[in-house]
mmCIF file of C-alpha atoms in Angstrom:
data_model
loop_
_atom_site.group_PDB
_atom_site.id
_atom_site.type_symbol
_atom_site.label_atom_id
_atom_site.label_comp_id
_atom_site.label_asym_id
_atom_site.label_seq_id
_atom_site.Cartn_x
_atom_site.Cartn_y
_atom_site.Cartn_z
ATOM 1 C CA LYS E 1 229.403 62.953 164.164
ATOM 2 C CA GLY E 2 227.364 65.540 166.003
ATOM 3 C CA GLU E 3 224.821 68.089 164.835
ATOM 4 C CA LEU E 4 222.823 70.830 166.545
ATOM 5 C CA TYR E 5 220.172 73.060 164.976
ATOM 6 C CA TYR E 6 217.566 75.665 165.858
ATOM 7 C CA SER E 7 215.084 77.605 163.725
ATOM 8 C CA GLU E 8 212.309 80.135 164.293
ATOM 9 C CA ILE E 9 209.492 80.772 161.827
ATOM 10 C CA ASP E 10 206.928 83.574 162.119
ATOM 11 C CA HIS E 11 204.063 83.800 159.652
ATOM 12 C CA LEU E 12 201.020 86.056 159.349
ATOM 13 C CA MET E 13 197.912 85.162 157.340
ATOM 14 C CA ASP E 14 194.910 87.416 156.888
ATOM 15 C CA ASN E 15 191.832 87.632 154.683
ATOM 16 C CA TYR E 16 192.025 91.301 153.699
ATOM 17 C CA SER E 17 195.537 92.321 152.555
ATOM 18 C CA LEU E 18 195.315 90.697 149.113
ATOM 19 C CA ARG E 19 191.582 90.855 148.484
ATOM 20 C CA THR E 20 188.579 93.115 148.829
ATOM 21 C CA LEU E 21 186.188 91.868 151.465
ATOM 22 C CA SER E 22 182.445 91.950 150.913
ATOM 23 C CA PRO E 23 180.535 94.347 153.165
ATOM 24 C CA MET E 24 179.209 91.429 155.269
ATOM 25 C CA ALA E 25 182.604 89.743 155.736
ATOM 26 C CA MET E 26 184.623 90.056 158.930
ATOM 27 C CA LYS E 27 188.310 90.926 158.969
ATOM 28 C CA MET E 28 190.503 88.179 160.410
ATOM 29 C CA LYS E 29 194.210 87.571 160.891
ATOM 30 C CA ALA E 30 196.172 84.564 162.133
ATOM 31 C CA PRO E 31 199.721 85.207 163.383
ATOM 32 C CA SER E 32 201.573 81.939 163.856
ATOM 33 C CA SER E 33 204.999 80.677 164.881
ATOM 34 C CA SER E 34 206.936 77.414 164.670
ATOM 35 C CA ASP E 35 210.185 77.046 166.640
ATOM 36 C CA THR E 36 212.264 73.891 166.218
ATOM 37 C CA GLY E 37 215.436 72.770 167.973
ATOM 38 C CA GLY E 38 217.306 69.507 168.229
ATOM 39 C CA GLY E 39 220.405 67.509 167.550
ATOM 40 C CA ARG E 40 221.829 64.207 166.432
ATOM 41 C CA LEU E 41 224.834 62.153 167.544
ATOM 42 C CA SER E 42 225.992 59.082 165.607
ATOM 43 C CA GLY E 43 229.062 56.923 165.147
ATOM 44 C CA ASP E 44 230.309 54.052 162.974
ATOM 45 C CA ILE E 45 231.903 50.896 164.364
ATOM 46 C CA GLN E 46 233.587 48.251 162.226
ATOM 47 C CA THR E 47 234.022 44.788 163.715
ATOM 48 C CA ALA E 48 236.694 42.221 162.956
ATOM 49 C CA SER E 49 234.112 40.061 161.141
ATOM 50 C CA GLY E 50 233.485 42.782 158.554
ATOM 51 C CA MET E 51 230.231 44.148 160.022
ATOM 52 C CA VAL E 52 229.798 47.926 160.033
ATOM 53 C CA TRP E 53 227.504 49.293 162.737
ATOM 54 C CA THR E 54 226.007 52.790 162.856
ATOM 55 C CA VAL E 55 224.569 53.732 166.241
ATOM 56 C CA GLY E 56 223.216 56.987 167.544
ATOM 57 C CA ALA E 57 220.547 59.128 169.122
ATOM 58 C CA ASP E 58 218.566 62.168 168.022
ATOM 59 C CA TYR E 59 216.245 64.682 169.621
ATOM 60 C CA GLN E 60 213.799 67.247 168.283
ATOM 61 C CA LYS E 61 211.354 69.615 169.922
ATOM 62 C CA ASN E 62 208.878 71.726 167.962
ATOM 63 C CA ASN E 63 206.613 74.382 169.482
ATOM 64 C CA ARG E 64 203.768 75.863 167.455
ATOM 65 C CA GLU E 65 201.373 78.656 168.312
ATOM 66 C CA ALA E 66 198.706 80.302 166.164
ATOM 67 C CA ASP E 67 195.788 82.544 167.081
ATOM 68 C CA ARG E 68 192.968 83.890 164.932
ATOM 69 C CA PHE E 69 191.746 87.383 165.678
ATOM 70 C CA ALA E 70 188.569 88.952 164.296
ATOM 71 C CA GLY E 71 186.605 92.180 164.375
ATOM 72 C CA ASP E 72 187.086 95.700 163.058
ATOM 73 C CA THR E 73 190.121 96.265 165.299
ATOM 74 C CA LEU E 74 191.365 92.657 164.955
ATOM 75 C CA SER E 75 191.661 92.438 168.732
ATOM 76 C CA MET E 76 189.129 89.708 169.565
ATOM 77 C CA LEU E 77 190.596 86.222 169.997
ATOM 78 C CA GLN E 78 188.256 84.044 167.904
ATOM 79 C CA SER E 79 190.157 80.711 167.821
ATOM 80 C CA ILE E 80 193.400 79.295 169.187
ATOM 81 C CA LEU E 81 194.470 77.363 166.110
ATOM 82 C CA TRP E 82 197.680 75.851 167.532
ATOM 83 C CA PRO E 83 197.278 76.094 171.329
ATOM 84 C CA ASP E 84 200.959 76.249 172.406
ATOM 85 C CA VAL E 85 201.630 72.808 170.929
ATOM 86 C CA ASP E 86 204.794 70.957 171.970
ATOM 87 C CA LEU E 87 205.918 67.913 169.966
ATOM 88 C CA GLU E 88 208.992 66.322 171.526
ATOM 89 C CA GLN E 89 210.675 63.241 170.069
ATOM 90 C CA THR E 90 213.724 61.349 171.368
ATOM 91 C CA GLY E 91 215.103 58.520 169.254
ATOM 92 C CA LEU E 92 217.701 55.752 169.503
ATOM 93 C CA PHE E 93 218.830 53.832 166.440
ATOM 94 C CA ALA E 94 221.259 51.151 165.327
ATOM 95 C CA GLU E 95 221.872 49.571 161.948
ATOM 96 C CA PHE E 96 224.497 47.330 160.417
ATOM 97 C CA SER E 97 225.770 46.060 157.079
ATOM 98 C CA LYS E 98 227.299 42.613 156.757
ATOM 99 C CA PRO E 99 228.541 40.701 153.698
ATOM 100 C CA LEU E 100 227.183 37.148 153.752
ATOM 101 C CA THR E 101 228.896 35.832 150.617
ATOM 102 C CA ASP E 102 230.772 37.308 147.666
ATOM 103 C CA ARG E 103 227.395 38.188 146.109
ATOM 104 C CA ASP E 104 225.100 38.628 149.107
ATOM 105 C CA ASN E 105 224.898 41.459 151.624
ATOM 106 C CA LEU E 106 222.571 42.024 154.561
ATOM 107 C CA LYS E 107 221.569 45.420 155.942
ATOM 108 C CA ALA E 108 219.296 45.788 158.947
ATOM 109 C CA GLY E 109 218.328 48.425 161.463
ATOM 110 C CA LEU E 110 216.158 49.154 164.474
ATOM 111 C CA ARG E 111 214.790 52.463 165.773
ATOM 112 C CA TYR E 112 212.971 53.454 168.987
ATOM 113 C CA ASP E 113 211.226 56.807 169.485
ATOM 114 C CA TYR E 114 209.705 58.266 172.622
ATOM 115 C CA VAL E 115 207.148 60.933 171.695
ATOM 116 C CA ASP E 116 205.653 63.425 174.151
ATOM 117 C CA THR E 117 202.957 65.865 173.012
ATOM 118 C CA SER E 118 200.948 68.561 174.783
ATOM 119 C CA ALA E 119 198.833 71.665 174.132
ATOM 120 C CA GLY E 120 199.498 74.233 176.856
ATOM 121 C CA ARG E 121 196.685 76.660 175.948
ATOM 122 C CA ALA E 122 193.929 74.153 175.185
ATOM 123 C CA ASP E 123 191.879 75.359 178.189
ATOM 124 C CA GLU E 124 192.240 79.096 177.494
ATOM 125 C CA ASP E 125 188.968 80.990 177.064
ATOM 126 C CA LEU E 126 188.256 83.051 173.947
ATOM 127 C CA ASP E 127 186.987 86.614 173.562
ATOM 128 C CA ILE E 128 183.929 85.544 171.556
ATOM 129 C CA ALA E 129 181.479 83.624 173.714
ATOM 130 C CA ALA E 130 179.998 81.642 170.820
ATOM 131 C CA MET E 131 183.387 80.145 169.937
ATOM 132 C CA ARG E 132 184.731 77.107 171.796
ATOM 133 C CA ARG E 133 188.169 76.824 173.319
ATOM 134 C CA PRO E 134 190.361 73.977 171.986
ATOM 135 C CA ASP E 135 189.688 71.362 174.661
ATOM 136 C CA ALA E 136 185.919 71.882 174.258
ATOM 137 C CA LEU E 137 186.231 71.216 170.528
ATOM 138 C CA TYR E 138 188.267 68.058 171.208
ATOM 139 C CA GLU E 139 185.621 66.839 173.639
ATOM 140 C CA ASP E 140 182.733 67.550 171.252
ATOM 141 C CA TYR E 141 184.343 65.740 168.295
ATOM 142 C CA TYR E 142 186.443 63.039 169.968
ATOM 143 C CA GLY E 143 185.194 62.714 173.545
ATOM 144 C CA THR E 144 188.452 63.751 175.208
ATOM 145 C CA MET E 145 189.940 66.849 176.801
ATOM 146 C CA ASP E 146 193.306 65.213 177.553
ATOM 147 C CA THR E 147 196.019 66.803 175.415
ATOM 148 C CA ASP E 148 199.036 65.203 177.113
ATOM 149 C CA GLN E 149 199.948 62.105 175.118
ATOM 150 C CA THR E 150 203.000 59.855 174.951
ATOM 151 C CA GLU E 151 204.035 57.183 172.459
ATOM 152 C CA ASN E 152 206.652 54.436 172.340
ATOM 153 C CA ASN E 153 207.289 53.717 168.670
ATOM 154 C CA ILE E 154 209.469 50.960 167.251
ATOM 155 C CA GLY E 155 210.518 50.666 163.616
ATOM 156 C CA GLY E 156 213.071 48.708 161.672
ATOM 157 C CA PHE E 157 214.111 47.246 158.350
ATOM 158 C CA ALA E 158 216.035 44.370 156.798
ATOM 159 C CA THR E 159 217.427 44.386 153.255
ATOM 160 C CA LEU E 160 218.985 41.441 151.467
ATOM 161 C CA GLU E 161 220.975 42.330 148.344
ATOM 162 C CA HIS E 162 222.159 39.787 145.763
ATOM 163 C CA ALA E 163 224.543 40.651 142.940
ATOM 164 C CA LEU E 164 223.583 38.920 139.677
ATOM 165 C CA ASP E 165 226.809 40.034 137.999
ATOM 166 C CA PRO E 166 229.223 42.982 138.357
ATOM 167 C CA GLU E 167 226.680 45.310 136.748
ATOM 168 C CA SER E 168 223.312 44.297 138.228
ATOM 169 C CA ALA E 169 221.686 43.282 141.497
ATOM 170 C CA VAL E 170 218.328 42.491 143.041
ATOM 171 C CA TYR E 171 217.141 43.252 146.559
ATOM 172 C CA ALA E 172 214.276 42.662 148.959
ATOM 173 C CA THR E 173 213.426 44.988 151.858
ATOM 174 C CA LEU E 174 210.999 44.346 154.698
ATOM 175 C CA SER E 175 210.352 47.385 156.879
ATOM 176 C CA ARG E 176 208.199 48.874 159.617
ATOM 177 C CA THR E 177 207.977 52.673 159.757
ATOM 178 C CA VAL E 178 206.057 54.638 162.380
ATOM 179 C CA ARG E 179 204.860 58.241 161.869
ATOM 180 C CA THR E 180 203.401 60.254 164.722
ATOM 181 C CA ALA E 181 200.663 62.824 164.100
ATOM 182 C CA ASP E 182 201.818 66.384 163.443
ATOM 183 C CA ALA E 183 200.629 69.533 165.227
ATOM 184 C CA THR E 184 197.724 70.160 162.850
ATOM 185 C CA GLU E 185 196.472 66.567 162.787
ATOM 186 C CA ARG E 186 196.543 66.336 166.570
ATOM 187 C CA PHE E 187 195.694 69.775 167.936
ATOM 188 C CA LEU E 188 194.299 72.219 165.337
ATOM 189 C CA ALA E 189 191.274 74.000 166.836
ATOM 190 C CA SER E 190 189.567 76.207 164.255
ATOM 191 C CA ASP E 191 185.975 76.888 165.321
ATOM 192 C CA SER E 192 183.228 78.498 163.248
ATOM 193 C CA GLY E 193 179.513 79.120 163.384
ATOM 194 C CA LYS E 194 179.248 77.004 160.218
ATOM 195 C CA ALA E 195 180.057 73.321 160.755
ATOM 196 C CA GLY E 196 181.614 72.985 157.314
ATOM 197 C CA MET E 197 184.178 75.664 158.201
ATOM 198 C CA ARG E 198 185.371 73.954 161.384
ATOM 199 C CA TRP E 199 188.739 72.176 161.405
ATOM 200 C CA VAL E 200 189.551 70.129 164.508
ATOM 201 C CA GLY E 201 192.601 67.993 165.261
ATOM 202 C CA ASN E 202 192.363 64.740 167.198
ATOM 203 C CA PRO E 203 194.497 64.454 170.387
ATOM 204 C CA ASP E 204 193.739 60.707 170.537
ATOM 205 C CA LEU E 205 195.299 59.819 167.173
ATOM 206 C CA ASP E 206 197.461 56.719 167.143
ATOM 207 C CA PRO E 207 200.671 56.849 165.105
ATOM 208 C CA GLU E 208 200.703 55.414 161.594
ATOM 209 C CA LYS E 209 202.398 52.013 161.298
ATOM 210 C CA HIS E 210 203.646 51.154 157.792
ATOM 211 C CA HIS E 211 204.590 47.519 157.094
ATOM 212 C CA GLN E 212 206.150 47.375 153.652
ATOM 213 C CA LEU E 213 207.693 44.761 151.379
ATOM 214 C CA GLU E 214 209.749 46.109 148.468
ATOM 215 C CA LEU E 215 211.422 44.144 145.678
ATOM 216 C CA GLY E 216 213.882 45.863 143.396
ATOM 217 C CA TYR E 217 216.376 45.549 140.565
ATOM 218 C CA THR E 218 219.320 47.795 139.634
ATOM 219 C CA ARG E 219 221.736 47.717 136.712
ATOM 220 C CA ASP E 220 224.579 50.049 135.768
ATOM 221 C CA ALA E 221 226.240 49.032 132.528
ATOM 222 C CA GLY E 222 228.074 52.280 131.879
ATOM 223 C CA ALA E 223 226.265 53.373 128.717
ATOM 224 C CA TRP E 224 222.896 52.644 130.302
ATOM 225 C CA ASP E 225 221.433 52.168 133.763
ATOM 226 C CA THR E 226 218.107 50.890 135.077
ATOM 227 C CA THR E 227 216.242 50.845 138.387
ATOM 228 C CA ALA E 228 212.927 49.124 139.069
ATOM 229 C CA SER E 229 210.976 48.447 142.248
ATOM 230 C CA VAL E 230 207.547 47.229 143.307
ATOM 231 C CA TYR E 231 206.126 47.504 146.808
ATOM 232 C CA TYR E 232 203.163 46.638 148.987
ATOM 233 C CA ASN E 233 202.477 48.657 152.131
ATOM 234 C CA ASP E 234 199.961 47.549 154.766
ATOM 235 C CA VAL E 235 199.198 50.534 157.027
ATOM 236 C CA SER E 236 197.689 50.277 160.481
ATOM 237 C CA ASP E 237 196.123 53.459 161.892
ATOM 238 C CA TYR E 238 196.594 55.560 158.750
ATOM 239 C CA ILE E 239 195.907 59.194 159.721
ATOM 240 C CA LEU E 240 193.024 60.221 157.475
ATOM 241 C CA ARG E 241 191.835 63.793 157.030
ATOM 242 C CA ASP E 242 188.083 63.458 156.610
ATOM 243 C CA ARG E 243 184.708 65.099 157.058
ATOM 244 C CA ALA E 244 182.655 64.420 160.191
ATOM 245 C CA ARG E 245 179.508 62.718 158.955
ATOM 246 C CA GLY E 246 178.175 60.722 161.839
ATOM 247 C CA GLN E 247 181.494 59.168 162.855
ATOM 248 C CA ASP E 248 181.795 58.393 166.552
ATOM 249 C CA GLY E 249 178.376 59.833 167.385
ATOM 250 C CA ILE E 250 178.810 63.141 165.543
ATOM 251 C CA GLN E 251 175.642 64.453 163.941
ATOM 252 C CA GLU E 252 175.118 63.569 160.289
ATOM 253 C CA SER E 253 174.678 67.243 159.401
ATOM 254 C CA ASP E 254 178.055 68.188 160.897
ATOM 255 C CA ASN E 255 180.693 68.065 158.138
ATOM 256 C CA ALA E 256 183.613 69.645 159.961
ATOM 257 C CA THR E 257 187.132 68.687 158.899
ATOM 258 C CA ILE E 258 188.454 66.084 161.332
ATOM 259 C CA TYR E 259 191.169 63.419 161.608
ATOM 260 C CA ARG E 260 190.752 59.737 162.394
ATOM 261 C CA ASN E 261 192.668 56.465 162.181
ATOM 262 C CA VAL E 262 191.796 53.859 159.546
ATOM 263 C CA ASP E 263 193.539 50.838 158.112
ATOM 264 C CA ALA E 264 194.854 51.270 154.580
ATOM 265 C CA GLU E 265 196.834 49.537 151.872
ATOM 266 C CA LEU E 266 199.177 51.093 149.317
ATOM 267 C CA TYR E 267 201.001 49.427 146.473
ATOM 268 C CA GLY E 268 202.766 50.560 143.348
ATOM 269 C CA PHE E 269 205.942 50.628 141.331
ATOM 270 C CA GLU E 270 208.768 52.957 140.265
ATOM 271 C CA LEU E 271 210.874 52.628 137.113
ATOM 272 C CA GLY E 272 213.821 54.674 135.945
ATOM 273 C CA GLY E 273 216.567 54.433 133.390
ATOM 274 C CA GLY E 274 219.107 56.298 131.348
ATOM 275 C CA ILE E 275 221.050 55.660 128.167
ATOM 276 C CA ARG E 276 223.833 57.355 126.193
ATOM 277 C CA TRP E 277 223.278 57.537 122.432
ATOM 278 C CA GLY E 278 226.839 57.727 121.144
ATOM 279 C CA ASN E 279 229.215 60.499 122.197
ATOM 280 C CA TYR E 280 226.820 63.427 122.551
ATOM 281 C CA TRP E 281 223.228 62.291 123.019
ATOM 282 C CA SER E 282 221.621 60.903 126.192
ATOM 283 C CA SER E 283 218.133 60.198 127.523
ATOM 284 C CA ARG E 284 216.463 59.471 130.840
ATOM 285 C CA ALA E 285 212.971 58.232 131.666
ATOM 286 C CA THR E 286 210.933 57.653 134.820
ATOM 287 C CA LEU E 287 207.532 56.084 135.492
ATOM 288 C CA ALA E 288 205.677 55.739 138.803
ATOM 289 C CA TYR E 289 202.292 54.584 140.051
ATOM 290 C CA VAL E 290 200.656 54.153 143.448
ATOM 291 C CA HIS E 291 197.282 52.724 144.475
ATOM 292 C CA ALA E 292 196.006 53.848 147.889
ATOM 293 C CA ARG E 293 192.881 52.464 149.523
ATOM 294 C CA ASN E 294 191.088 53.090 152.819
ATOM 295 C CA SER E 295 190.390 49.489 153.850
ATOM 296 C CA ASP E 296 187.979 50.331 156.670
ATOM 297 C CA ASP E 297 185.523 52.251 154.488
ATOM 298 C CA SER E 298 186.352 50.802 151.037
ATOM 299 C CA ARG E 299 187.218 54.295 149.801
ATOM 300 C CA ASP E 300 190.098 55.609 147.753
ATOM 301 C CA ILE E 301 192.521 57.836 149.647
ATOM 302 C CA ALA E 302 192.505 61.476 148.573
ATOM 303 C CA GLN E 303 195.519 63.203 147.035
ATOM 304 C CA THR E 304 197.014 60.041 145.557
ATOM 305 C CA PRO E 305 199.058 60.695 142.400
ATOM 306 C CA PRO E 306 198.068 58.927 139.167
ATOM 307 C CA LEU E 307 200.407 57.139 136.776
ATOM 308 C CA GLY E 308 203.048 59.670 135.823
ATOM 309 C CA GLY E 309 206.475 59.944 134.306
ATOM 310 C CA THR E 310 209.124 61.926 132.463
ATOM 311 C CA VAL E 311 211.260 61.500 129.328
ATOM 312 C CA SER E 312 214.278 63.661 128.505
ATOM 313 C CA LEU E 313 216.697 64.016 125.584
ATOM 314 C CA ASP E 314 219.988 65.922 125.935
ATOM 315 C CA TYR E 315 222.770 66.912 123.563
ATOM 316 C CA THR E 316 226.090 67.721 125.276
ATOM 317 C CA ARG E 317 229.200 68.796 123.396
ATOM 318 C CA GLY E 318 232.081 70.692 124.895
ATOM 319 C CA ASP E 319 230.789 73.617 126.931
ATOM 320 C CA TRP E 320 227.269 73.381 125.506
ATOM 321 C CA ASN E 321 224.229 71.395 126.622
ATOM 322 C CA VAL E 322 220.709 71.619 125.169
ATOM 323 C CA GLY E 323 217.771 69.384 125.871
ATOM 324 C CA GLY E 324 214.095 68.838 126.375
ATOM 325 C CA LEU E 325 211.923 67.215 129.033
ATOM 326 C CA VAL E 326 208.401 65.856 128.651
ATOM 327 C CA ARG E 327 206.375 65.612 131.882
ATOM 328 C CA ALA E 328 203.063 63.767 131.874
ATOM 329 C CA GLU E 329 200.374 62.339 134.152
ATOM 330 C CA ALA E 330 197.435 60.083 133.340
ATOM 331 C CA ARG E 331 193.877 60.909 134.330
ATOM 332 C CA GLN E 332 193.175 60.349 138.010
ATOM 333 C CA ASP E 333 189.665 59.022 138.594
ATOM 334 C CA ARG E 334 190.391 57.315 141.932
ATOM 335 C CA VAL E 335 189.350 60.202 144.168
ATOM 336 C CA ASP E 336 187.670 60.850 147.499
ATOM 337 C CA THR E 337 185.622 64.037 147.278
ATOM 338 C CA ASP E 338 183.823 63.171 150.539
ATOM 339 C CA SER E 339 187.004 63.882 152.520
ATOM 340 C CA GLY E 340 187.135 67.486 151.324
ATOM 341 C CA GLU E 341 190.706 67.115 150.002
ATOM 342 C CA ASP E 342 190.035 66.120 146.385
ATOM 343 C CA VAL E 343 188.286 68.680 144.199
ATOM 344 C CA GLY E 344 187.310 65.877 141.810
ATOM 345 C CA GLU E 345 188.808 63.843 139.015
ATOM 346 C CA THR E 346 191.872 65.349 137.328
ATOM 347 C CA PRO E 347 192.365 65.134 133.535
ATOM 348 C CA GLY E 348 195.563 63.692 132.134
ATOM 349 C CA TRP E 349 198.121 66.117 130.750
ATOM 350 C CA GLY E 350 201.544 66.470 129.178
ATOM 351 C CA ALA E 351 203.980 69.385 129.037
ATOM 352 C CA LEU E 352 207.253 70.034 127.204
ATOM 353 C CA ASP E 353 210.180 71.964 128.721
ATOM 354 C CA LEU E 354 213.253 73.096 126.743
ATOM 355 C CA TYR E 355 216.554 74.247 128.254
ATOM 356 C CA GLY E 356 220.178 75.002 127.431
ATOM 357 C CA ARG E 357 223.422 75.650 129.285
ATOM 358 C CA TYR E 358 226.784 77.246 128.382
ATOM 359 C CA GLU E 359 229.855 76.867 130.640
ATOM 360 C CA GLY E 360 232.611 78.244 128.387
ATOM 361 C CA ALA E 361 233.228 81.500 130.259
ATOM 362 C CA GLU E 362 235.735 81.459 133.118
ATOM 363 C CA HIS E 363 233.942 81.360 136.480
ATOM 364 C CA PHE E 364 230.522 81.874 134.844
ATOM 365 C CA SER E 365 227.771 79.678 133.426
ATOM 366 C CA VAL E 366 224.479 80.634 131.786
ATOM 367 C CA THR E 367 221.336 78.496 131.771
ATOM 368 C CA ALA E 368 218.072 79.401 130.042
ATOM 369 C CA GLY E 369 214.862 77.647 129.155
ATOM 370 C CA VAL E 370 211.179 77.631 128.350
ATOM 371 C CA ASN E 371 208.816 75.633 130.537
ATOM 372 C CA ASN E 372 205.435 74.461 129.224
ATOM 373 C CA VAL E 373 206.392 75.358 125.640
ATOM 374 C CA PHE E 374 202.881 74.819 124.224
ATOM 375 C CA ASP E 375 201.228 76.877 127.005
ATOM 376 C CA ARG E 376 199.054 73.972 128.200
ATOM 377 C CA ASN E 377 196.452 74.478 130.927
ATOM 378 C CA TYR E 378 197.038 71.718 133.492
ATOM 379 C CA ALA E 379 197.182 70.897 137.188
ATOM 380 C CA TYR E 380 198.785 68.125 139.203
ATOM 381 C CA HIS E 381 196.235 65.928 140.961
ATOM 382 C CA VAL E 382 198.343 66.094 144.126
ATOM 383 C CA ASN E 383 197.868 69.805 144.508
ATOM 384 C CA ARG E 384 198.889 72.088 147.313
ATOM 385 C CA ALA E 385 197.195 71.302 150.595
ATOM 386 C CA ASN E 386 194.751 73.995 151.647
ATOM 387 C CA LEU E 387 196.077 75.147 155.034
ATOM 388 C CA ASP E 388 194.067 78.364 154.958
ATOM 389 C CA PRO E 389 192.521 78.763 158.435
ATOM 390 C CA PHE E 390 189.757 80.873 156.900
ATOM 391 C CA ASN E 391 188.621 78.240 154.364
ATOM 392 C CA THR E 392 188.895 74.440 154.544
ATOM 393 C CA GLU E 393 187.667 73.731 151.016
ATOM 394 C CA ALA E 394 189.967 71.907 148.614
ATOM 395 C CA ILE E 395 191.503 74.057 145.881
ATOM 396 C CA ARG E 396 192.906 72.979 142.516
ATOM 397 C CA VAL E 397 195.688 75.322 141.445
ATOM 398 C CA ASN E 398 196.825 75.274 137.819
ATOM 399 C CA GLU E 399 200.535 75.245 137.054
ATOM 400 C CA PRO E 400 202.064 78.238 135.231
ATOM 401 C CA GLY E 401 201.555 78.674 131.504
ATOM 402 C CA ARG E 402 204.487 79.227 129.168
ATOM 403 C CA GLU E 403 207.378 80.390 131.333
ATOM 404 C CA TYR E 404 210.735 81.829 130.219
ATOM 405 C CA TRP E 405 213.675 81.800 132.591
ATOM 406 C CA LEU E 406 217.362 82.741 132.635
ATOM 407 C CA ARG E 407 219.965 81.930 135.279
ATOM 408 C CA LEU E 408 223.523 83.272 135.587
ATOM 409 C CA SER E 409 225.874 81.495 137.992
ATOM 410 C CA ALA E 410 229.337 82.514 139.150
ATOM 411 C CA ALA E 411 231.914 80.445 141.031
ATOM 412 C CA PHE E 412 235.212 81.764 142.398
#
């Protein structure tokens, strides 16, 4: 099987089109682009012993550029946010599945990635003398001007599955997953006269290494099904977005947004299940929790979701389906406001959605619903990341209030 792909994205942000600037504020705009191309080639091989191998290779290259212009005519180059960043990744992988006994099956895989990164405009001068070019920012905050980096990353997994009976099974998975830093984490170069408004990527970031043990249970008994899993994840070199408060020789008064590697641990569980109540009624429920801790600094990790779940009830008869869904999250008081990503603690909340569907018309179906029926004011703790190059402060965005929707679908 072979795949090829290519995409181009152009995006323009500014601080004046959708707001009225104060008389002392300066107009700014930040045109940006992200172009991605790559491919994947894979094949399956079945051996005489019953093993099934999947082997292959993939390649991806992403180029990102973003400039910030300022001034009355928006012609002065104030910062090179993404300085012609190239992220190139070439991977080789192999995995197999092998039955060990009538009830036991082994799956395992190995992956190697060669990563090459660079920032072609890191040494380009700006039009505003007080602003620093990207490599000067990297040197001031991390002590390096070298933007050419390479990585050799190795990951893998092994899963042992054991069938308890024809309807249920348990499994154990041991895995190592490696994530390289993205363009923003490694190379963003947003300078400002105010330290708190600076946002500087770290060219020296090591890739994250996740070492995870997961234990799980599955059951499908026809009228009802269940899934459950617990996991523990020990992370080396977790890429932490933080504030610069004296780290690595930076002045205590400098609270720019930076990135650094720390060790971390994450653990949690996920539960899910469904059941049919007779011929027409059915329900599903989910529950999930994760605990994330920065081991180096004994701090909670920002933007970690609290205990949350859903419960649904549906009535389906003939061409009609009606139902309701309750979504809820507990209070999240494990926060890290020092990093600049968490606004603060988030209250618990619950919301009810109602919906219905009719499929009786030939070629057509109609679906309608009401989300947040009781018009609750709430926000997810894991809120949208603030990627605004004009403001690095965390923002809590409430979800919509009561929302009515209607969808008409046609198939021919």
